[in-house]
Amino acid sequence: MRKHVAAVYAFARTADDFADEKENAGNEISLLQGWEKNLRLCYEGKAQFPTFVALADTAKRFDLPMQLFLDLLDAFKQDATVKTYATFADVLDYCRRSANPIGRLVLLLFGHKNEDFFRWSDAICTALQLTNFWQDVAVDWKKGGRTYIPQEDFMQFGYSQEELGRGVVNDAFRNMMRFETDRTQVFFDEGKPLMKAARGRLRLELSLVWLGGTRILEKLRLAGFDMFRRRPVLGAADKLWMLWSLASGKALR
């Protein structure tokens, strides 16, 4: 399965870099449009670029819908033009296109087409994307003033983007980020049944991914949401804890 996972990853990783890397500034949309043209040629059996030659074989063998790849490209194009989001619904719509397709593609590679599987996978992928947003609040702001914290939440908790730019961590910010992480945990919980339903290596991988995401949320809380001074990441101790949780069965309870 590794080469097929790699084919999907190569497509997505390159497209994401087109949208995010500094050396592509100003050319993001044209690069992504070129990537989309290659994708369409791939599905027409006319792939030439190595990434798409590999993807064509994988897409045909596992009957992968082109729309899932188009959704990813649409989200990456949005990253190149949109810096802020008015509502949480807007953020979730972005997650639907930027994260959820990856989970569905992985399930299809492993032969799963059950709608319950897709629904649980969407919840986990959305949770992972949201977790990365909160983990990278400071990093994203430095990338040209981007934030995925909805504007409605800034207003609700009385915290400003100007304060965000200065890295102010006060009660208003902590309350806002606690609100964001709490509702992110709800998505993790909604997707948890997928770990019990999956089998074999996929079950192991999904369990570790779920544990890693929820662990980052916990580290954000423990750090008082001060991701400006130190971005929370998984260290050796966290990975040992994840393995212990998996071995002991705690991850599936």
Short mmCIF file of C-alpha atoms in Angstrom, two decimals:
data_model
loop_
_atom_site.label_atom_id
_atom_site.label_comp_id
_atom_site.label_asym_id
_atom_site.label_seq_id
_atom_site.Cartn_x
_atom_site.Cartn_y
_atom_site.Cartn_z
CA MET A 1 0.00 0.00 0.00
CA ARG A 2 2.90 2.34 0.61
CA LYS A 3 3.41 3.37 -3.02
CA HIS A 4 -0.28 4.21 -3.36
CA VAL A 5 -0.31 6.28 -0.19
CA ALA A 6 2.85 7.97 -1.48
CA ALA A 7 1.14 8.81 -4.79
CA VAL A 8 -1.70 10.59 -2.99
CA TYR A 9 0.75 12.30 -0.62
CA ALA A 10 2.97 13.54 -3.47
CA PHE A 11 0.00 15.20 -5.13
CA ALA A 12 -1.26 16.86 -1.95
CA ARG A 13 2.12 17.83 -0.48
CA THR A 14 3.27 19.54 -3.66
CA ALA A 15 -0.01 21.40 -4.07
CA ASP A 16 0.08 22.54 -0.44
CA ASP A 17 3.64 23.82 -0.93
CA PHE A 18 2.51 25.78 -3.98
CA ALA A 19 0.05 27.62 -1.73
CA ASP A 20 2.24 28.09 1.34
CA GLU A 21 5.93 28.37 0.52
CA LYS A 22 7.44 31.86 0.34
CA GLU A 23 9.25 31.22 -2.93
CA ASN A 24 5.86 30.76 -4.63
CA ALA A 25 4.44 34.09 -3.45
CA GLY A 26 2.45 35.72 -6.21
CA ASN A 27 2.41 32.58 -8.34
CA GLU A 28 0.28 30.34 -6.12
CA ILE A 29 -2.86 30.38 -8.23
CA SER A 30 -1.09 29.79 -11.55
CA LEU A 31 0.90 26.90 -10.07
CA LEU A 32 -2.25 25.33 -8.65
CA GLN A 33 -4.09 25.80 -11.92
CA GLY A 34 -1.26 23.98 -13.66
CA TRP A 35 -1.51 21.18 -11.08
CA GLU A 36 -5.25 20.94 -11.73
CA LYS A 37 -4.63 20.72 -15.49
CA ASN A 38 -2.24 17.83 -14.88
CA LEU A 39 -4.83 16.16 -12.63
CA ARG A 40 -7.47 16.32 -15.35
CA LEU A 41 -5.03 14.92 -17.90
CA CYS A 42 -4.24 12.16 -15.40
CA TYR A 43 -7.89 11.13 -15.27
CA GLU A 44 -8.07 11.24 -19.07
CA GLY A 45 -5.24 8.74 -19.30
CA LYS A 46 -2.77 11.34 -20.57
CA ALA A 47 -0.52 11.80 -17.53
CA GLN A 48 3.08 12.76 -18.29
CA PHE A 49 4.51 14.33 -15.13
CA PRO A 50 5.87 11.53 -12.84
CA THR A 51 3.61 12.44 -9.90
CA PHE A 52 0.54 12.03 -12.08
CA VAL A 53 1.76 8.87 -13.78
CA ALA A 54 1.86 7.29 -10.32
CA LEU A 55 -1.43 8.86 -9.29
CA ALA A 56 -3.16 7.65 -12.46
CA ASP A 57 -2.33 4.05 -11.59
CA THR A 58 -3.51 4.46 -8.00
CA ALA A 59 -6.69 6.34 -8.92
CA LYS A 60 -7.68 3.71 -11.48
CA ARG A 61 -6.83 0.74 -9.28
CA PHE A 62 -8.82 2.02 -6.29
CA ASP A 63 -11.51 3.99 -8.16
CA LEU A 64 -10.62 7.28 -6.46
CA PRO A 65 -13.02 10.12 -7.37
CA MET A 66 -11.31 13.10 -9.01
CA GLN A 67 -13.57 15.42 -7.01
CA LEU A 68 -11.68 14.64 -3.80
CA PHE A 69 -8.48 15.91 -5.41
CA LEU A 70 -10.27 18.93 -6.87
CA ASP A 71 -11.59 19.77 -3.39
CA LEU A 72 -8.02 19.79 -2.07
CA LEU A 73 -6.89 22.13 -4.85
CA ASP A 74 -9.85 24.40 -4.19
CA ALA A 75 -8.85 24.68 -0.54
CA PHE A 76 -5.22 25.39 -1.44
CA LYS A 77 -6.33 28.15 -3.82
CA GLN A 78 -8.38 29.60 -0.99
CA ASP A 79 -5.31 29.64 1.23
CA ALA A 80 -3.59 31.82 -1.34
CA THR A 81 -6.32 34.47 -1.27
CA VAL A 82 -8.20 34.26 2.06
CA LYS A 83 -6.55 35.30 5.32
CA THR A 84 -9.48 35.46 7.75
CA TYR A 85 -12.84 33.72 8.27
CA ALA A 86 -16.02 35.37 9.48
CA THR A 87 -17.69 32.34 11.07
CA PHE A 88 -16.89 28.86 12.35
CA ALA A 89 -19.11 27.51 9.58
CA ASP A 90 -16.70 29.10 7.08
CA VAL A 91 -13.76 27.39 8.78
CA LEU A 92 -15.56 24.05 8.72
CA ASP A 93 -16.25 24.46 5.01
CA TYR A 94 -12.53 24.96 4.47
CA CYS A 95 -11.80 21.82 6.51
CA ARG A 96 -14.32 19.91 4.40
CA ARG A 97 -12.12 20.57 1.38
CA SER A 98 -8.63 20.81 2.89
CA ALA A 99 -8.64 17.85 5.30
CA ASN A 100 -11.63 15.55 4.89
CA PRO A 101 -10.72 14.41 1.34
CA ILE A 102 -7.45 12.94 2.65
CA GLY A 103 -9.25 10.71 5.13
CA ARG A 104 -11.71 9.54 2.50
CA LEU A 105 -8.90 8.77 0.06
CA VAL A 106 -7.08 6.69 2.67
CA LEU A 107 -10.27 4.75 3.45
CA LEU A 108 -10.80 4.05 -0.25
CA LEU A 109 -7.22 2.80 -0.57
CA PHE A 110 -8.02 0.28 2.15
CA GLY A 111 -11.27 -0.76 0.48
CA HIS A 112 -13.71 1.04 2.80
CA LYS A 113 -16.74 2.68 1.18
CA ASN A 114 -19.11 2.62 4.15
CA GLU A 115 -20.86 5.95 4.77
CA ASP A 116 -20.40 5.61 8.53
CA PHE A 117 -16.65 5.25 7.96
CA PHE A 118 -16.66 8.41 5.83
CA ARG A 119 -18.62 10.35 8.44
CA TRP A 120 -16.28 9.31 11.27
CA SER A 121 -13.26 10.02 9.11
CA ASP A 122 -14.56 13.51 8.26
CA ALA A 123 -14.93 14.26 11.98
CA ILE A 124 -11.37 13.13 12.77
CA CYS A 125 -9.86 14.97 9.80
CA THR A 126 -11.70 18.16 10.67
CA ALA A 127 -10.51 17.83 14.27
CA LEU A 128 -6.92 17.33 13.14
CA GLN A 129 -7.10 20.37 10.86
CA LEU A 130 -8.58 22.52 13.64
CA THR A 131 -5.93 21.29 16.07
CA ASN A 132 -3.23 22.32 13.63
CA PHE A 133 -4.85 25.76 13.34
CA TRP A 134 -4.76 26.30 17.11
CA GLN A 135 -1.25 24.85 17.34
CA ASP A 136 -0.07 27.28 14.64
CA VAL A 137 -1.90 30.44 15.69
CA ALA A 138 1.40 32.33 15.97
CA VAL A 139 2.98 30.74 12.89
CA ASP A 140 0.00 31.48 10.64
CA TRP A 141 -0.20 35.10 11.77
CA LYS A 142 3.43 35.62 10.79
CA LYS A 143 2.54 34.34 7.31
CA GLY A 144 0.92 37.58 6.25
CA GLY A 145 -1.70 37.94 8.96
CA ARG A 146 -3.55 34.68 8.46
CA THR A 147 -5.81 33.34 11.19
CA TYR A 148 -8.40 30.58 11.27
CA ILE A 149 -9.94 31.84 14.51
CA PRO A 150 -13.37 33.06 13.34
CA GLN A 151 -14.02 36.77 13.51
CA GLU A 152 -17.23 36.06 15.41
CA ASP A 153 -15.13 34.50 18.18
CA PHE A 154 -12.80 37.49 18.42
CA MET A 155 -15.88 39.61 19.01
CA GLN A 156 -17.52 37.16 21.42
CA PHE A 157 -14.48 36.98 23.72
CA GLY A 158 -13.34 40.58 23.41
CA TYR A 159 -9.95 39.86 21.89
CA SER A 160 -8.56 41.70 18.86
CA GLN A 161 -6.39 40.81 15.89
CA GLU A 162 -4.12 43.66 16.91
CA GLU A 163 -3.51 41.85 20.21
CA LEU A 164 -2.96 38.62 18.29
CA GLY A 165 -0.28 40.34 16.25
CA ARG A 166 1.47 41.40 19.47
CA GLY A 167 1.22 37.91 20.95
CA VAL A 168 -0.92 39.01 23.89
CA VAL A 169 -1.98 36.08 26.06
CA ASN A 170 -4.62 37.33 28.49
CA ASP A 171 -7.82 35.92 29.98
CA ALA A 172 -9.81 36.83 26.87
CA PHE A 173 -7.39 34.93 24.64
CA ARG A 174 -7.28 31.91 26.95
CA ASN A 175 -11.07 31.77 27.15
CA MET A 176 -11.31 32.00 23.38
CA MET A 177 -8.77 29.26 22.78
CA ARG A 178 -10.34 27.03 25.45
CA PHE A 179 -13.60 27.42 23.55
CA GLU A 180 -11.90 26.45 20.27
CA THR A 181 -10.12 23.41 21.71
CA ASP A 182 -13.23 22.19 23.54
CA ARG A 183 -15.30 22.12 20.36
CA THR A 184 -12.43 20.55 18.49
CA GLN A 185 -12.46 17.71 21.03
CA VAL A 186 -16.12 17.13 20.15
CA PHE A 187 -15.09 16.30 16.58
CA PHE A 188 -12.41 13.89 17.83
CA ASP A 189 -15.05 12.17 19.98
CA GLU A 190 -17.49 11.95 17.06
CA GLY A 191 -14.86 10.19 14.96
CA LYS A 192 -13.63 7.80 17.63
CA PRO A 193 -15.84 4.85 16.53
CA LEU A 194 -13.73 4.59 13.37
CA MET A 195 -10.83 3.22 15.38
CA LYS A 196 -12.93 0.32 16.60
CA ALA A 197 -14.47 -0.31 13.18
CA ALA A 198 -11.19 -0.37 11.25
CA ARG A 199 -8.99 -3.46 11.21
CA GLY A 200 -5.31 -4.35 10.94
CA ARG A 201 -2.61 -1.79 10.24
CA LEU A 202 -5.17 0.90 9.43
CA ARG A 203 -6.65 0.58 12.91
CA LEU A 204 -3.20 1.05 14.43
CA GLU A 205 -2.42 4.09 12.30
CA LEU A 206 -5.79 5.74 12.96
CA SER A 207 -5.48 5.18 16.70
CA LEU A 208 -2.05 6.80 16.81
CA VAL A 209 -3.26 9.74 14.72
CA TRP A 210 -6.27 10.23 17.02
CA LEU A 211 -4.11 10.04 20.13
CA GLY A 212 -1.57 12.45 18.67
CA GLY A 213 -4.20 15.04 17.85
CA THR A 214 -5.90 14.90 21.23
CA ARG A 215 -2.50 15.03 22.93
CA ILE A 216 -1.70 18.31 21.15
CA LEU A 217 -4.98 19.76 22.44
CA GLU A 218 -4.00 18.71 25.96
CA LYS A 219 -0.56 20.29 25.60
CA LEU A 220 -2.18 23.53 24.45
CA ARG A 221 -4.30 23.57 27.59
CA LEU A 222 -1.36 22.71 29.86
CA ALA A 223 0.67 25.55 28.33
CA GLY A 224 -2.10 28.03 29.07
CA PHE A 225 -2.55 28.49 25.31
CA ASP A 226 0.72 30.45 25.07
CA MET A 227 1.70 29.12 21.66
CA PHE A 228 3.48 32.41 20.96
CA ARG A 229 6.39 31.50 23.23
CA ARG A 230 6.48 27.81 22.43
CA ARG A 231 4.64 25.89 19.77
CA PRO A 232 3.36 22.62 21.32
CA VAL A 233 4.66 19.51 19.57
CA LEU A 234 4.79 15.80 20.33
CA GLY A 235 8.01 14.76 22.02
CA ALA A 236 9.48 11.37 22.86
CA ALA A 237 7.53 11.17 26.13
CA ASP A 238 4.27 11.89 24.32
CA LYS A 239 4.95 9.17 21.76
CA LEU A 240 5.69 6.66 24.51
CA TRP A 241 2.43 7.63 26.19
CA MET A 242 0.59 7.13 22.89
CA LEU A 243 2.08 3.67 22.44
CA TRP A 244 1.21 2.76 26.03
CA SER A 245 -2.35 4.00 25.56
CA LEU A 246 -2.69 1.91 22.44
CA ALA A 247 -1.15 -1.22 23.97
CA SER A 248 -3.28 -0.94 27.11
CA GLY A 249 -6.47 -0.48 25.12
CA LYS A 250 -7.08 2.98 26.54
CA ALA A 251 -7.24 4.49 23.05
CA LEU A 252 -10.31 2.46 22.15
CA ARG A 253 -12.35 2.94 25.31
#
